[in-house]
Coordinates of C-alpha atoms in Angstrom, one line a residue:
Chain X
M1 CA 1.4 12.6 10.7
V2 CA 2.4 10.0 13.3
Q3 CA 2.4 7.3 10.6
R4 CA 4.5 9.4 8.3
K5 CA 7.1 9.9 11.0
K6 CA 7.2 6.1 11.6
K7 CA 7.6 5.5 7.9
N8 CA 10.6 7.7 7.8
E9 CA 12.2 5.9 10.6
H10 CA 11.8 2.5 8.9
P11 CA 11.4 3.2 5.2
R12 CA 12.3 -0.3 4.1
F13 CA 10.4 -2.4 6.6
E14 CA 7.4 -3.2 4.5
E15 CA 9.5 -3.7 1.4
A16 CA 12.0 -5.9 3.2
Y17 CA 9.2 -7.9 4.7
K18 CA 7.4 -8.6 1.4
S19 CA 10.5 -9.5 -0.5
L20 CA 12.5 -11.3 2.1
F21 CA 9.9 -13.2 4.1
P22 CA 9.8 -16.2 1.7
T23 CA 13.5 -16.7 1.9
I24 CA 13.8 -16.1 5.7
F25 CA 10.8 -18.4 6.3
R26 CA 12.2 -21.2 4.0
V27 CA 15.6 -21.0 5.7
S28 CA 14.0 -21.0 9.2
Y29 CA 11.9 -24.0 8.3
R30 CA 14.7 -26.0 6.8
I31 CA 17.0 -25.4 9.8
T32 CA 14.4 -26.2 12.5
G33 CA 12.2 -28.6 10.6
D34 CA 9.1 -27.1 12.2
K35 CA 6.6 -24.6 10.6
G36 CA 5.5 -23.1 13.9
I37 CA 9.0 -22.6 15.1
A38 CA 10.0 -21.1 11.7
E39 CA 7.2 -18.6 12.2
D40 CA 8.5 -17.7 15.7
L41 CA 12.0 -17.3 14.3
C42 CA 10.7 -15.0 11.5
H43 CA 8.6 -13.0 14.0
E44 CA 11.6 -12.4 16.2
A45 CA 14.0 -11.7 13.3
F46 CA 11.7 -9.1 11.7
I47 CA 10.9 -7.4 15.1
K48 CA 14.7 -7.1 15.6
Y49 CA 15.0 -5.6 12.1
Y50 CA 12.2 -3.2 12.8
E51 CA 13.8 -2.0 16.0
K52 CA 17.2 -1.7 14.3
K53 CA 18.4 1.9 14.5
E54 CA 21.0 1.8 11.7
L55 CA 19.3 1.1 8.4
L56 CA 21.0 -1.3 6.0
P57 CA 22.0 0.0 2.6
D58 CA 20.0 -2.5 0.5
L59 CA 17.9 -5.6 0.5
E60 CA 20.8 -7.9 0.0
Q61 CA 22.4 -6.6 3.2
A62 CA 19.1 -6.8 4.9
K63 CA 18.8 -10.5 3.8
Y64 CA 22.3 -11.3 5.2
W65 CA 21.5 -9.5 8.4
L66 CA 18.1 -11.3 8.9
I67 CA 19.7 -14.7 8.0
R68 CA 22.4 -14.1 10.6
V69 CA 19.7 -13.3 13.2
V70 CA 17.7 -16.4 12.3
R71 CA 20.8 -18.5 12.6
N72 CA 21.6 -17.1 16.1
I73 CA 18.1 -17.7 17.3
S74 CA 17.9 -21.1 15.8
L75 CA 21.2 -22.0 17.6
N76 CA 19.4 -21.4 20.9
Y77 CA 16.5 -23.5 19.7
E78 CA 18.8 -26.3 18.7
K79 CA 20.5 -26.3 22.1
R80 CA 17.1 -26.5 23.8
K81 CA 16.0 -29.3 21.4
I82 CA 19.1 -31.3 22.3
R83 CA 18.4 -30.9 26.0
E84 CA 14.7 -31.9 25.5
R85 CA 15.7 -34.9 23.4
Q86 CA 18.1 -36.1 26.1
A87 CA 15.3 -35.7 28.7
Y88 CA 13.0 -37.6 26.4
I89 CA 15.5 -40.5 26.0
R90 CA 15.8 -40.7 29.8
F91 CA 12.0 -40.8 30.0
E92 CA 11.7 -43.3 27.2
K93 CA 13.8 -45.8 29.2
T94 CA 11.4 -45.7 32.1
S95 CA 8.1 -45.8 30.1
I96 CA 7.4 -48.6 27.6
D97 CA 4.0 -47.4 26.6
Y98 CA 5.2 -43.9 25.8
T99 CA 8.1 -45.3 23.6
E100 CA 5.6 -47.1 21.4
S101 CA 3.4 -44.1 20.8
G102 CA 6.7 -42.1 20.1
E103 CA 7.7 -44.6 17.4
D104 CA 4.3 -44.4 15.8
K105 CA 4.7 -40.7 15.6
L106 CA 8.1 -41.0 14.1
I107 CA 6.9 -43.4 11.3
K108 CA 4.1 -41.0 10.4
K109 CA 6.5 -38.1 10.3
E110 CA 8.9 -40.0 8.0
T111 CA 6.2 -40.7 5.4
D112 CA 5.2 -37.0 5.6
G113 CA 8.6 -35.5 4.7
L114 CA 11.6 -37.7 4.4
V115 CA 13.8 -34.9 3.0
Q116 CA 13.2 -32.7 6.0
E117 CA 13.7 -35.6 8.3
A118 CA 17.0 -36.4 6.7
L119 CA 18.1 -32.7 7.1
N120 CA 17.0 -32.9 10.7
R121 CA 19.4 -35.8 11.2
L122 CA 22.4 -33.8 10.0
P123 CA 24.5 -32.2 12.7
Y124 CA 23.5 -28.5 13.2
K125 CA 26.7 -27.1 11.8
L126 CA 26.5 -29.0 8.5
R127 CA 22.7 -28.5 8.2
V128 CA 22.9 -24.7 8.5
V129 CA 25.6 -24.4 5.8
L130 CA 23.7 -26.7 3.4
V131 CA 20.4 -24.9 4.0
L132 CA 22.1 -21.5 3.3
K133 CA 23.6 -23.0 0.1
E134 CA 20.5 -24.7 -1.3
Y135 CA 17.6 -22.7 0.2
A136 CA 18.9 -19.2 0.5
G137 CA 21.0 -19.3 -2.7
L138 CA 24.1 -17.9 -1.0
N139 CA 27.6 -18.7 -2.4
Y140 CA 30.5 -19.9 -0.2
R141 CA 31.9 -16.4 0.4
E142 CA 28.5 -15.1 1.5
I143 CA 27.8 -18.2 3.8
G144 CA 31.3 -17.7 5.3
K145 CA 30.5 -14.0 6.0
V146 CA 27.1 -14.8 7.6
L147 CA 28.4 -17.6 9.8
G148 CA 31.8 -16.0 10.5
I149 CA 33.8 -18.9 9.1
S150 CA 36.3 -19.2 6.2
E151 CA 35.3 -20.2 2.6
G152 CA 37.4 -23.3 2.9
N153 CA 35.5 -24.3 6.0
V154 CA 32.2 -23.7 4.1
K155 CA 33.5 -25.9 1.3
I156 CA 34.3 -28.8 3.7
R157 CA 31.0 -28.5 5.5
V158 CA 28.9 -28.4 2.3
F159 CA 30.6 -31.6 1.1
R160 CA 30.3 -33.4 4.4
A161 CA 26.6 -32.5 4.6
R162 CA 26.0 -34.0 1.1
E163 CA 28.0 -37.0 2.0
K164 CA 25.9 -37.7 5.1
L165 CA 22.7 -37.0 3.2
A166 CA 23.7 -39.6 0.6
I167 CA 24.0 -42.2 3.4
I168 CA 20.7 -41.2 5.0
F169 CA 18.9 -41.3 1.6
K170 CA 20.3 -44.7 0.9
E171 CA 19.0 -45.9 4.2
G172 CA 15.6 -44.6 3.3
E173 CA 15.8 -46.5 -0.1
L174 CA 13.4 -44.0 -1.6
Y175 CA 15.5 -41.6 -3.5
V176 CA 18.8 -43.4 -4.4
S177 CA 18.2 -45.8 -7.3
Chain Z
M1 CA 44.4 -37.8 -10.9
C2 CA 40.8 -37.7 -9.5
P3 CA 39.7 -34.6 -7.6
D4 CA 38.7 -35.1 -3.9
G5 CA 35.1 -35.0 -2.8
E6 CA 35.2 -31.4 -1.5
T7 CA 36.6 -30.2 -4.8
L8 CA 34.0 -32.0 -6.8
S9 CA 31.2 -30.7 -4.5
A10 CA 32.6 -27.1 -4.9
Y11 CA 32.8 -27.7 -8.7
L12 CA 29.1 -28.6 -8.7
D13 CA 28.4 -25.3 -6.9
G14 CA 30.4 -23.3 -9.5
E15 CA 32.9 -22.4 -6.8
I16 CA 36.1 -23.5 -8.7
E17 CA 37.8 -20.8 -10.7
E18 CA 38.4 -21.0 -14.4
P19 CA 41.6 -22.9 -15.3
W20 CA 40.9 -25.5 -12.6
S21 CA 37.2 -25.7 -13.5
R22 CA 38.0 -26.6 -17.1
T23 CA 40.6 -29.2 -16.0
I24 CA 38.0 -30.9 -13.7
H25 CA 35.4 -30.8 -16.5
K26 CA 37.7 -32.6 -18.9
H27 CA 38.7 -35.2 -16.2
I28 CA 35.0 -36.0 -15.5
E29 CA 34.3 -36.6 -19.1
S30 CA 37.0 -39.3 -19.3
C31 CA 36.6 -40.8 -15.7
G32 CA 33.6 -43.0 -15.1
L33 CA 34.1 -43.0 -11.4
C34 CA 34.2 -39.2 -11.0
S35 CA 31.3 -38.9 -13.3
Q36 CA 29.2 -41.2 -11.0
R37 CA 30.4 -39.3 -7.9
L38 CA 29.3 -36.0 -9.5
Q39 CA 25.9 -37.5 -10.4
T40 CA 25.3 -38.6 -6.8
L41 CA 26.0 -35.1 -5.6
Q42 CA 23.7 -33.7 -8.3
R43 CA 21.0 -36.1 -7.3
I44 CA 21.2 -35.0 -3.7
N45 CA 20.8 -31.4 -4.8
H46 CA 17.9 -32.3 -7.0
I47 CA 16.1 -34.1 -4.1
L48 CA 16.6 -31.1 -1.8
L49 CA 15.3 -28.6 -4.3
E50 CA 12.4 -30.8 -5.5
D51 CA 11.1 -31.2 -2.0
S52 CA 8.3 -28.7 -1.5
S53 CA 8.6 -26.3 1.4
P54 CA 5.4 -25.4 3.3
D55 CA 3.4 -22.6 1.8
Y56 CA 4.7 -19.3 3.2
L57 CA 1.7 -17.1 2.4
E58 CA -0.4 -18.1 5.3
S59 CA 2.7 -17.8 7.6
M60 CA 3.5 -14.4 6.1
E61 CA 0.1 -13.0 7.1
K62 CA 0.2 -14.7 10.5
V63 CA 3.6 -13.3 11.4
K64 CA 2.7 -9.9 10.0
R65 CA -0.3 -9.7 12.4
R66 CA 2.0 -10.8 15.3
I67 CA 4.5 -8.2 14.5
Q68 CA 1.8 -5.5 14.4
I69 CA 0.5 -6.7 17.8
T70 CA 4.0 -6.6 19.2
Q71 CA 4.5 -3.0 17.9
V72 CA 1.2 -1.8 19.3
A73 CA 2.0 -3.4 22.7
E74 CA 5.4 -1.8 22.8
N75 CA 4.1 1.6 21.8
T76 CA 1.3 1.6 24.4
A77 CA 3.4 0.2 27.2
R78 CA 4.4 3.1 29.4
V79 CA 7.1 2.8 31.9
S80 CA 6.1 4.1 35.3
F81 CA 8.3 6.6 37.1
W82 CA 9.4 4.0 39.7
K83 CA 10.2 1.4 37.0
R84 CA 12.3 3.8 34.8
K85 CA 15.9 2.9 34.5
V86 CA 18.4 5.5 35.8
T87 CA 21.9 5.1 34.6
F88 CA 25.0 6.7 36.1
P89 CA 28.6 6.7 34.8
I90 CA 30.5 4.0 36.8
P91 CA 32.9 6.4 38.6
V92 CA 29.9 8.5 39.9
A93 CA 28.1 5.4 41.0
V94 CA 31.1 4.1 42.9
A95 CA 31.7 7.5 44.6
A96 CA 28.0 7.7 45.6
M97 CA 28.2 4.2 47.0
A98 CA 31.3 4.9 48.9
A99 CA 29.8 8.1 50.4
I100 CA 26.7 6.2 51.5
V101 CA 28.7 3.5 53.1
F102 CA 31.0 5.9 54.9
F103 CA 28.3 8.2 56.3
G104 CA 26.1 5.2 57.2
F105 CA 29.0 3.7 59.1
Y106 CA 29.8 7.0 60.8
F107 CA 26.3 7.6 62.1
L108 CA 25.8 4.0 63.2
F109 CA 29.1 3.3 64.9
I110 CA 31.5 6.1 65.1
Q111 CA 29.2 9.0 66.3
P112 CA 30.6 9.7 69.7
G113 CA 28.6 8.6 72.7
R114 CA 25.7 7.2 70.7
N115 CA 26.0 3.6 71.8
S116 CA 27.1 4.4 75.4
M117 CA 24.2 6.8 75.8
R118 CA 21.4 4.6 74.4
L119 CA 22.4 1.0 74.3
V120 CA 24.9 0.3 77.1
K121 CA 25.4 2.0 80.4
I122 CA 28.3 1.1 82.6
K123 CA 28.3 2.1 86.3
T124 CA 31.1 1.3 88.7
E125 CA 29.9 1.0 92.4
P126 CA 32.2 2.2 95.2
S127 CA 32.2 -1.4 96.5
G128 CA 34.1 -2.5 93.3
S129 CA 31.2 -4.2 91.5
T130 CA 30.2 -3.0 88.0
E131 CA 26.7 -2.6 86.8
V132 CA 26.1 -2.8 83.1
Q133 CA 22.8 -1.7 81.7
V134 CA 22.1 -2.9 78.2
A135 CA 19.1 -1.7 76.1
A136 CA 18.6 -4.4 73.5
P137 CA 15.9 -4.5 70.8
I138 CA 13.3 -7.2 71.5
E139 CA 14.5 -9.4 68.6
D140 CA 17.9 -9.7 70.2
I141 CA 16.7 -11.0 73.6
E142 CA 17.5 -14.6 72.8
Q143 CA 20.9 -13.7 71.5
L144 CA 21.5 -11.7 74.7
L145 CA 20.5 -14.6 76.9
K146 CA 22.7 -16.9 75.0
S147 CA 25.7 -14.6 75.3
L148 CA 25.0 -14.2 79.1
D149 CA 24.9 -17.9 79.5
K150 CA 28.3 -18.3 77.9
N151 CA 29.9 -15.7 80.2
Q152 CA 32.1 -17.2 82.9
F153 CA 32.0 -14.4 85.4
R154 CA 29.5 -14.0 88.2
R155 CA 26.7 -11.7 87.5
E156 CA 23.2 -10.8 88.3
V157 CA 20.9 -10.3 85.3
I158 CA 17.7 -8.2 85.4
I159 CA 15.6 -8.1 82.3
Q160 CA 13.3 -5.2 82.2
L161 CA 10.7 -5.1 79.5
P162 CA 9.7 -1.8 78.0
V163 CA 6.9 0.1 79.9
D164 CA 4.6 0.1 76.9
S165 CA 4.8 -3.7 76.2
K166 CA 1.6 -5.2 75.0
F167 CA 1.1 -8.9 75.2
S168 CA -1.2 -10.8 72.9
F169 CA -1.9 -14.4 72.2
V170 CA -0.1 -15.9 69.2
G171 CA -1.1 -19.2 67.5
K172 CA -4.3 -21.2 67.4
P173 CA -7.1 -20.3 69.8
A174 CA -7.0 -22.2 73.0
I175 CA -10.3 -24.1 72.3
M176 CA -8.8 -25.6 69.1
R177 CA -5.6 -26.6 70.8
E178 CA -7.8 -28.3 73.5
T179 CA -9.7 -30.3 70.8
E180 CA -6.5 -31.5 69.1
F181 CA -5.1 -32.5 72.4
S182 CA -8.1 -34.5 73.4
R183 CA -8.3 -36.1 70.0
E184 CA -4.7 -37.3 70.2
K185 CA -5.6 -38.8 73.5

């Protein structure tokens, strides 16, 4: 009886989770570049969806809503990452040994996933737009709606992201022939 | 005339509407440079889509369990009476605060005779001298002494401790202090 009442409160949760998790996870991973953090983002986004009082009319709307939540949370993560990186750079200057092991790690990471590494190197604003275009399958109007920017702005950001990626790929000398 | 990079990128995404889209298509067919630019953009897309994302199934199960745990934790957590949030409309809260402040102030300071009865007694002797009796809480003794020191006029100060004063030793036991003292020596 209790379970039934709960089901009535959130009739679409199970359905939304099953059909939207792959997209939300992919987007989270591509924005943050880290599987564990992508899981954290998905956890938080779906909890928020579960607690949401007003139900969304369909799965498409639920997808936009979840992507928006993921984007907001990832923005906080991005800010923290920048602060940590700055702290790391400061630390790096004072410790030669640590710098060397840091470089080793970076080389290993590059060989593991150059594409994600290239995406990570894009500025956050450009990365998010391109990820939503390529990995969430949203069109310019939908991206604009999710991010609260104009379609023209989306167009510019998508192009700039591709432009920067072309340079990064060329530097990598693996994908551009 | 060659389209700019943004337009070409939007064309690739199918975001250019019909009459313009056809014009661009025709132009690319005849322009080697634009054809190459488009190919570069297409290659970038291809690279992004070809790159395999981590398997989501394992993460899907993991996150599902975490969500279930969070739900159980939230359902079982009961807010105790003292931790419950009580909300008031702002005007009511402001009125209540004002009332508390006013009555508190009234009883502490304005209530007639309170201070003079309990804390300060002023007696004027027939000889012309004035005797002031102050009953100060023990915490304020130092403050009282300081203020007396600052006063310029001639006075005689008698400090009377409360009748039920109990004295006890504070700090380290005497034997320990003795040891430390001798060690330092």
